[in-house]
Coordinates of C-alpha atoms in Angstrom, one line a residue:
M1 CA 66.0 -25.6 99.7
T2 CA 62.3 -26.3 99.1
T3 CA 62.7 -25.4 95.5
A4 CA 65.6 -27.8 95.0
R5 CA 63.7 -30.6 96.6
Q6 CA 60.8 -30.0 94.4
R7 CA 63.0 -30.1 91.3
R8 CA 64.6 -33.3 92.4
L9 CA 61.2 -34.8 93.0
I10 CA 60.0 -33.7 89.6
A11 CA 63.1 -35.2 88.0
M12 CA 62.7 -38.5 89.8
T13 CA 59.0 -38.6 88.7
V14 CA 60.0 -38.0 85.1
C15 CA 62.7 -40.6 85.1
A16 CA 60.4 -43.2 86.6
S17 CA 57.8 -42.5 83.9
L18 CA 60.3 -42.8 81.1
G19 CA 61.6 -46.0 82.6
G20 CA 58.4 -47.8 81.8
C21 CA 58.2 -46.5 78.2
A22 CA 59.4 -48.3 75.1
H23 CA 62.4 -46.8 73.4
Y24 CA 63.4 -46.8 69.7
A25 CA 66.2 -49.0 68.5
A26 CA 67.3 -49.4 64.9
L27 CA 67.0 -52.8 63.2
P28 CA 69.0 -52.5 59.9
L29 CA 68.2 -54.7 56.9
P30 CA 70.8 -57.3 55.9
T31 CA 73.1 -56.1 53.2
A32 CA 73.9 -59.6 51.9
A33 CA 71.9 -62.8 51.3
P34 CA 71.9 -64.8 54.6
L35 CA 73.1 -68.0 52.9
V36 CA 75.9 -70.3 54.2
T37 CA 78.3 -72.7 52.5
T38 CA 78.4 -75.5 55.1
P39 CA 75.3 -77.1 56.7
A40 CA 75.8 -77.2 60.5
A41 CA 74.1 -80.7 60.7
L42 CA 77.2 -82.2 58.9
D43 CA 79.0 -82.0 62.2
R44 CA 76.5 -84.5 63.6
A45 CA 76.6 -86.7 60.5
P46 CA 78.1 -90.2 60.7
A47 CA 81.5 -91.1 59.4
G48 CA 81.8 -90.0 55.8
G49 CA 79.6 -87.0 56.3
A50 CA 76.6 -88.5 54.5
L51 CA 73.1 -87.5 55.7
R52 CA 70.0 -89.7 56.0
V53 CA 66.7 -88.3 54.7
E54 CA 65.4 -87.6 58.2
Q55 CA 68.6 -85.7 59.0
V56 CA 68.0 -83.6 56.0
V57 CA 64.5 -82.9 57.3
D58 CA 65.9 -81.8 60.7
L59 CA 68.3 -79.5 58.9
A60 CA 65.5 -78.0 56.8
L61 CA 63.3 -77.4 59.9
A62 CA 66.2 -75.6 61.6
N63 CA 67.6 -73.5 58.8
N64 CA 64.9 -72.9 56.2
P65 CA 64.8 -69.1 55.7
E66 CA 61.0 -68.9 55.2
L67 CA 60.5 -70.9 58.4
K68 CA 62.7 -68.5 60.3
A69 CA 60.6 -65.6 59.1
A70 CA 57.3 -67.4 59.9
R71 CA 58.5 -68.0 63.4
L72 CA 58.9 -64.3 63.9
R73 CA 55.3 -63.8 62.8
S74 CA 54.2 -65.7 65.9
S75 CA 55.7 -62.9 67.9
V76 CA 53.5 -60.4 66.2
A77 CA 50.4 -62.5 67.0
T78 CA 51.6 -62.7 70.7
A79 CA 51.9 -58.9 70.8
Q80 CA 48.4 -58.5 69.2
T81 CA 47.0 -60.8 71.9
R82 CA 48.7 -58.7 74.6
Q83 CA 47.3 -55.6 73.1
A84 CA 43.8 -57.1 73.0
G85 CA 44.1 -58.0 76.7
L86 CA 44.5 -54.4 77.8
F87 CA 41.6 -52.1 78.8
A88 CA 41.3 -48.8 77.2
N89 CA 42.8 -46.0 79.2
P90 CA 40.5 -43.6 81.1
S91 CA 40.5 -40.0 79.9
L92 CA 41.4 -37.1 82.2
G93 CA 40.3 -33.6 81.2
G94 CA 40.6 -30.2 82.8
A95 CA 40.6 -26.5 82.1
F96 CA 41.9 -23.4 83.8
L97 CA 40.0 -20.2 83.0
P98 CA 41.6 -17.0 84.1
L99 CA 39.3 -14.1 85.0
L100 CA 39.3 -11.5 82.3
S101 CA 36.4 -9.3 83.3
G102 CA 33.1 -9.3 85.3
A103 CA 32.2 -9.6 88.9
G104 CA 34.2 -12.7 89.7
S105 CA 37.2 -12.6 92.0
V106 CA 39.2 -15.8 91.1
P107 CA 40.0 -17.9 88.0
A108 CA 37.6 -20.7 87.2
W109 CA 38.8 -24.3 86.7
N110 CA 37.4 -27.8 86.2
V111 CA 38.7 -31.4 86.2
G112 CA 37.0 -34.5 84.9
L113 CA 37.7 -38.3 84.6
T114 CA 35.8 -40.5 82.1
Q115 CA 35.9 -44.1 80.9
D116 CA 34.5 -45.7 77.7
I117 CA 32.2 -48.5 78.9
K118 CA 31.8 -50.2 75.5
T119 CA 35.4 -51.2 75.4
I120 CA 34.9 -53.0 78.7
I121 CA 31.7 -54.7 77.5
T122 CA 33.4 -56.1 74.3
Y123 CA 36.6 -56.9 76.1
R124 CA 36.0 -60.7 76.6
S125 CA 35.1 -61.3 72.9
R126 CA 38.0 -59.3 71.7
R127 CA 40.3 -61.1 74.0
R128 CA 39.1 -64.6 72.9
A129 CA 39.3 -63.6 69.2
A130 CA 42.9 -62.5 69.7
L131 CA 43.8 -65.7 71.5
D132 CA 42.2 -67.8 68.7
G133 CA 44.2 -65.7 66.2
Q134 CA 47.4 -66.3 68.1
R135 CA 46.8 -70.1 68.1
Q136 CA 45.9 -70.0 64.4
V137 CA 49.3 -68.5 63.7
A138 CA 50.9 -71.2 65.7
A139 CA 49.0 -73.9 63.8
D140 CA 49.8 -72.3 60.5
L141 CA 53.5 -72.4 61.5
V142 CA 53.3 -76.1 62.2
W143 CA 51.6 -76.7 58.8
Q144 CA 54.4 -74.7 57.1
E145 CA 56.9 -76.9 58.9
W146 CA 55.1 -80.0 57.5
Q147 CA 55.4 -78.6 54.0
V148 CA 59.1 -77.9 54.4
A149 CA 59.7 -81.3 55.9
G150 CA 57.8 -82.9 53.0
Q151 CA 59.8 -81.0 50.5
A152 CA 63.1 -82.0 52.2
R153 CA 62.0 -85.7 52.2
Q154 CA 60.9 -85.5 48.5
I155 CA 64.1 -83.8 47.3
A156 CA 66.5 -85.9 49.3
S157 CA 64.8 -89.1 48.2
D158 CA 64.7 -88.1 44.6
L159 CA 68.4 -87.2 44.7
I160 CA 69.2 -90.6 46.2
L161 CA 67.2 -92.5 43.6
T162 CA 68.5 -90.4 40.8
A163 CA 72.1 -91.1 41.8
R164 CA 71.3 -94.8 42.0
S165 CA 69.7 -95.0 38.6
R166 CA 72.4 -93.0 36.8
A167 CA 74.7 -96.0 36.3
S168 CA 72.0 -97.8 34.3
Y169 CA 71.6 -94.8 32.0
V170 CA 75.3 -94.4 31.5
A171 CA 75.7 -98.1 30.7
T172 CA 72.9 -98.0 28.2
Y173 CA 74.5 -95.0 26.5
A174 CA 77.9 -96.6 26.5
L175 CA 76.6 -99.8 24.9
L176 CA 74.7 -98.0 22.2
A177 CA 77.6 -95.6 21.6
D178 CA 80.0 -98.5 21.0
R179 CA 77.5 -100.2 18.7
N180 CA 76.9 -96.9 16.8
A181 CA 80.7 -96.3 16.4
K182 CA 81.1 -99.7 14.8
L183 CA 78.2 -99.1 12.4
E184 CA 79.5 -95.7 11.5
R185 CA 82.9 -97.2 10.6
A186 CA 81.1 -99.9 8.5
L187 CA 79.0 -97.2 6.8
A188 CA 82.2 -95.4 5.9
V189 CA 83.6 -98.4 4.1
R190 CA 80.1 -99.1 2.6
T191 CA 79.6 -102.5 4.2
V192 CA 76.3 -101.4 5.6
T193 CA 73.6 -99.0 4.4
L194 CA 72.3 -95.9 5.9
V195 CA 69.0 -97.7 6.5
T196 CA 70.8 -100.1 8.7
V197 CA 72.5 -97.4 10.7
A198 CA 69.5 -95.1 11.2
P199 CA 67.7 -97.0 14.0
D200 CA 70.9 -97.2 16.0
R201 CA 71.5 -93.4 15.6
V202 CA 67.9 -92.8 16.9
A203 CA 68.4 -95.2 19.8
L204 CA 71.8 -93.5 20.7
Q205 CA 70.2 -90.0 20.6
A206 CA 67.3 -91.2 22.8
A207 CA 69.8 -92.6 25.3
R208 CA 71.8 -89.4 25.3
T209 CA 68.7 -87.3 25.8
A210 CA 67.5 -89.5 28.7
L211 CA 70.9 -89.2 30.4
D212 CA 71.0 -85.4 29.9
A213 CA 67.5 -85.1 31.2
L214 CA 68.5 -87.2 34.3
D215 CA 71.5 -84.9 34.9
Q216 CA 69.4 -81.8 34.5
T217 CA 66.9 -83.1 37.0
R218 CA 69.6 -84.0 39.4
L219 CA 71.1 -80.5 39.2
A220 CA 67.7 -78.8 39.7
L221 CA 67.1 -81.0 42.7
L222 CA 70.5 -80.0 44.2
H223 CA 69.6 -76.3 43.8
Q224 CA 66.2 -76.9 45.3
L225 CA 67.8 -78.6 48.3
D226 CA 70.3 -75.8 48.7
A227 CA 67.5 -73.2 48.7
L228 CA 65.5 -75.2 51.2
L229 CA 68.4 -75.5 53.6
G230 CA 69.5 -71.9 53.3
L231 CA 72.7 -72.8 51.4
L232 CA 74.5 -71.1 48.6
P233 CA 73.7 -72.6 45.1
G234 CA 76.1 -75.3 44.3
V235 CA 76.8 -76.5 47.8
A236 CA 76.8 -80.3 47.7
V237 CA 74.9 -82.0 50.6
P238 CA 76.2 -85.6 50.8
L239 CA 73.5 -88.2 51.1
V240 CA 73.4 -91.8 52.0
S241 CA 72.6 -94.4 49.3
S242 CA 69.3 -95.6 50.7
V243 CA 66.0 -93.9 51.4
D244 CA 64.8 -94.0 55.0
L245 CA 61.2 -92.9 55.7
P246 CA 58.8 -93.4 58.6
P247 CA 56.7 -96.6 58.6
F248 CA 53.9 -96.6 56.1
D249 CA 50.6 -98.4 56.6
P250 CA 47.9 -97.5 54.1
A251 CA 45.2 -99.4 56.0
A252 CA 46.0 -97.6 59.2
I253 CA 46.0 -94.2 57.4
R254 CA 42.6 -94.9 55.9
A255 CA 41.3 -95.9 59.4
D256 CA 42.6 -92.7 60.9
L257 CA 41.2 -90.3 58.2
A258 CA 38.2 -89.6 60.5
T259 CA 40.5 -88.0 63.1
L260 CA 42.5 -86.0 60.5
P261 CA 40.7 -82.7 61.3
T262 CA 42.0 -82.9 64.9
R263 CA 45.6 -83.5 63.8
R264 CA 46.3 -81.6 60.6
P265 CA 47.6 -78.1 61.4
D266 CA 46.0 -76.4 58.4
L267 CA 42.5 -77.7 59.4
I268 CA 43.1 -76.7 63.0
A269 CA 44.2 -73.2 61.9
L270 CA 41.0 -72.8 59.9
R271 CA 38.9 -73.9 62.8
L272 CA 40.7 -71.4 65.0
G273 CA 40.2 -68.7 62.4
Y274 CA 36.5 -69.6 62.4
A275 CA 36.4 -69.3 66.2
A276 CA 38.1 -65.9 66.0
A277 CA 35.5 -64.8 63.4
D278 CA 32.7 -66.0 65.6
E279 CA 34.0 -64.0 68.5
Q280 CA 34.2 -60.9 66.2
V281 CA 30.5 -61.4 65.3
R282 CA 29.7 -61.4 69.1
A283 CA 31.8 -58.2 69.6
A284 CA 30.1 -56.5 66.6
I285 CA 26.6 -57.4 67.9
V286 CA 27.5 -56.0 71.4
A287 CA 29.0 -52.9 69.8
Q288 CA 25.7 -52.0 68.1
F289 CA 24.4 -50.6 71.4
P290 CA 25.0 -46.9 72.1
D291 CA 28.4 -45.6 73.1
L292 CA 28.4 -45.0 76.9
I293 CA 31.0 -42.9 78.6
L294 CA 30.8 -42.6 82.4
G295 CA 32.9 -40.4 84.8
G296 CA 32.9 -37.7 87.3
S297 CA 34.0 -34.1 87.4
I298 CA 34.7 -31.2 89.8
A299 CA 34.6 -27.5 88.9
S300 CA 34.9 -24.1 90.5
D301 CA 33.6 -20.9 89.0
S302 CA 35.0 -17.4 89.3
S303 CA 33.1 -16.7 92.6
K304 CA 34.6 -19.8 94.3
V305 CA 31.5 -21.9 94.0
I306 CA 32.6 -25.5 93.7
N307 CA 30.5 -28.3 92.1
A308 CA 31.2 -32.0 91.8
G309 CA 29.3 -35.1 90.6
P310 CA 29.0 -37.9 88.1
S311 CA 28.8 -37.4 84.4
A312 CA 27.5 -39.6 81.5
Q313 CA 27.6 -39.4 77.8
I314 CA 25.6 -41.7 75.5
G315 CA 25.6 -41.9 71.8
L316 CA 22.3 -41.7 69.9
P317 CA 22.0 -44.7 67.5
I318 CA 20.2 -42.7 64.8
F319 CA 22.5 -43.3 61.7
D320 CA 25.1 -45.9 62.7
R321 CA 23.9 -48.9 64.7
N322 CA 27.0 -50.9 63.7
Q323 CA 24.9 -52.9 61.2
G324 CA 27.7 -52.7 58.5
N325 CA 30.3 -54.2 60.8
I326 CA 27.9 -56.9 61.9
A327 CA 27.3 -57.8 58.3
I328 CA 31.0 -57.9 57.5
A329 CA 31.7 -60.1 60.5
R330 CA 28.9 -62.5 59.6
A331 CA 30.0 -62.7 56.0
T332 CA 33.6 -63.4 57.1
R333 CA 32.5 -66.1 59.4
A334 CA 30.4 -67.7 56.6
Q335 CA 33.3 -67.6 54.2
L336 CA 35.6 -69.2 56.8
N337 CA 33.0 -71.9 57.4
A338 CA 32.9 -72.7 53.6
D339 CA 36.7 -72.6 53.4
Y340 CA 37.0 -75.1 56.2
A341 CA 34.5 -77.4 54.6
A342 CA 36.3 -77.2 51.3
R343 CA 39.7 -77.8 52.8
L344 CA 38.4 -80.8 54.8
A345 CA 36.9 -82.3 51.7
A346 CA 40.1 -81.8 49.7
A347 CA 42.3 -83.2 52.6
T348 CA 40.3 -86.4 52.8
G349 CA 39.9 -86.8 49.0
T350 CA 43.6 -86.1 48.3
V351 CA 44.8 -88.7 50.8
G352 CA 42.4 -91.3 49.4
A353 CA 43.4 -90.6 45.8
L354 CA 47.1 -90.8 46.7
L355 CA 46.6 -94.1 48.5
R356 CA 44.9 -95.6 45.4
E357 CA 47.7 -94.3 43.2
Y358 CA 50.2 -95.8 45.6
E359 CA 48.5 -99.2 45.4
Q360 CA 48.5 -99.1 41.6
L361 CA 52.2 -98.2 41.4
A362 CA 53.0 -100.9 43.9
A363 CA 51.2 -103.5 41.8
Q364 CA 53.0 -102.3 38.6
L365 CA 56.3 -102.4 40.5
D366 CA 55.8 -106.0 41.6
I367 CA 55.2 -107.0 37.9
A368 CA 58.3 -105.1 36.7
R369 CA 60.4 -106.7 39.4
R370 CA 59.0 -110.1 38.6
D371 CA 60.0 -109.6 34.9
L372 CA 63.5 -108.3 35.7
P373 CA 65.2 -111.7 36.4
A374 CA 64.1 -113.0 32.9
A375 CA 65.6 -109.9 31.3
E376 CA 68.8 -110.3 33.2
R377 CA 69.1 -114.0 32.3
A378 CA 68.5 -113.2 28.6
A379 CA 71.1 -110.5 28.7
A380 CA 73.6 -112.8 30.4
R381 CA 73.0 -115.6 27.8
A382 CA 73.3 -113.0 25.0
Q383 CA 76.6 -111.8 26.3
S384 CA 77.9 -115.4 26.4
A385 CA 76.5 -116.2 23.0
F386 CA 78.0 -113.0 21.5
G387 CA 81.4 -113.9 23.0
A388 CA 81.1 -117.3 21.3
S389 CA 79.9 -115.7 18.0
N390 CA 76.6 -117.5 18.3
I391 CA 74.5 -114.3 18.1
D392 CA 74.9 -111.2 16.0
E393 CA 75.7 -107.9 17.6
R394 CA 72.3 -106.4 16.9
G395 CA 70.6 -109.2 18.9
Y396 CA 73.1 -108.9 21.7
V397 CA 72.6 -105.1 22.0
D398 CA 68.8 -105.5 21.9
L399 CA 68.8 -108.0 24.7
V400 CA 71.2 -106.1 26.9
S401 CA 69.3 -102.8 26.2
N402 CA 66.1 -104.6 27.2
R403 CA 67.7 -105.4 30.6
F404 CA 68.7 -101.8 31.1
A405 CA 65.2 -100.6 30.1
K406 CA 63.6 -102.9 32.6
E407 CA 66.0 -101.6 35.3
Q408 CA 65.1 -98.0 34.5
E409 CA 61.4 -98.8 34.5
I410 CA 61.7 -100.3 38.0
M411 CA 63.7 -97.2 39.2
T412 CA 61.0 -94.9 37.7
L413 CA 58.2 -96.8 39.4
E414 CA 60.2 -96.8 42.7
R415 CA 60.6 -93.1 42.5
A416 CA 56.9 -92.5 41.8
L417 CA 56.0 -94.9 44.6
I418 CA 58.2 -93.1 47.1
D419 CA 56.8 -89.7 45.8
R420 CA 53.2 -90.9 46.6
R421 CA 54.3 -92.2 50.0
I422 CA 56.0 -89.0 51.0
A423 CA 53.0 -87.0 49.8
V424 CA 50.6 -89.1 51.9
Q425 CA 52.9 -88.9 55.0
T426 CA 53.2 -85.2 54.6
L427 CA 49.4 -84.8 54.5
V428 CA 48.8 -87.0 57.5
G429 CA 51.9 -85.8 59.5
A430 CA 53.8 -89.1 59.8
G431 CA 56.9 -88.3 61.9
L432 CA 56.2 -84.6 61.9
P433 CA 55.6 -82.0 64.6
T434 CA 52.1 -81.9 66.1
V435 CA 49.8 -79.0 67.2
D436 CA 49.1 -79.1 70.9
L437 CA 45.7 -77.2 70.9
P438 CA 42.2 -77.9 72.3
P439 CA 40.1 -80.2 70.1
V440 CA 37.3 -77.5 70.0
P441 CA 39.0 -74.1 69.7
G442 CA 37.3 -71.2 71.4
A443 CA 34.9 -73.4 73.4
G444 CA 34.4 -72.5 77.0
Q445 CA 36.7 -69.5 76.9

């Protein structure tokens, strides 16, 4: 009965021990590309299924494959922080020495328990470094979300503006094609010369090239949007006909440039990385002191003499005083310091440069819009005059083509202006997720 109870007790102890252990579970790789054919956000779209630019941004933040993978990396950082928060296990040692010969009467044995003290001394620095590293990963994730949101805004806006401008390119080509067809027929009956027809052929080819280039750009943008949203290539995402973006105030953006380091995720991530490196320097300096292992032991010799007491083991810093690791940690900290300074300079300079380009494009767009009504009136008068046979076809085509060219110039400037606006808003985080972290990472921890 006693043996059975002992076996049950041992079995229960083993089961309790195994219950607290991690177990292996397979995680097979996908066998097919995880792309879908229908964006889920279309279920929330208004009547007609067309999405606004900000709805496309929401869809990208939710379904972008690279963002999904990046969010899993934050779990790795959390696990690393958990590991850094654990103390090193003590070591238990023992020996049983059966009596083989001599004057002894019983086997000898000994048991000892020891703990590495250095891991306790460096615990706080390692813990703070791991926490800063975890926060750095979180800030990097938000910065990646900013980039994806900016790409979604850029691509969706370009698609909307491209679709809007295509009608002008088609009209220009149709007008020149009709003119060229008439000239080709006249050339066939020798009423005009090849010198007369040549400029129209060149103009028609240029219009065809411009239209083809516009269609190629549109198809490339569609594929980029599909990839950004995790859709199969060729899936059409219906968009509204107007571009909606967050409010844009260049003066306010310039005034807030001084606070950009406290708001931009990449700068916050670099500061957190620097804080982690600074803690690693502290840990490396503490680790230069000799290894110290403390514990206690009890032993019995073969004549039943029992001894017990404390034990200590200290390393002699003759060859390795951790100077190499200290140098590496300091060099890493210096590099991160320089990286932060360079990124800060680039962030401020890039925003300032884009704002100046925006202002230049806005001035050029105002001039082009001011000139458009005159071109439209001239084209309208030319059409009436041509219908009354008061102007030749060449003059009519030139005046109408000038109107189309002015429209296309305005559309090109509008697209460039919106591109700069989106770029600035992406760099300053207008309407984008924020990083909720202390203003001075690592301080007071």
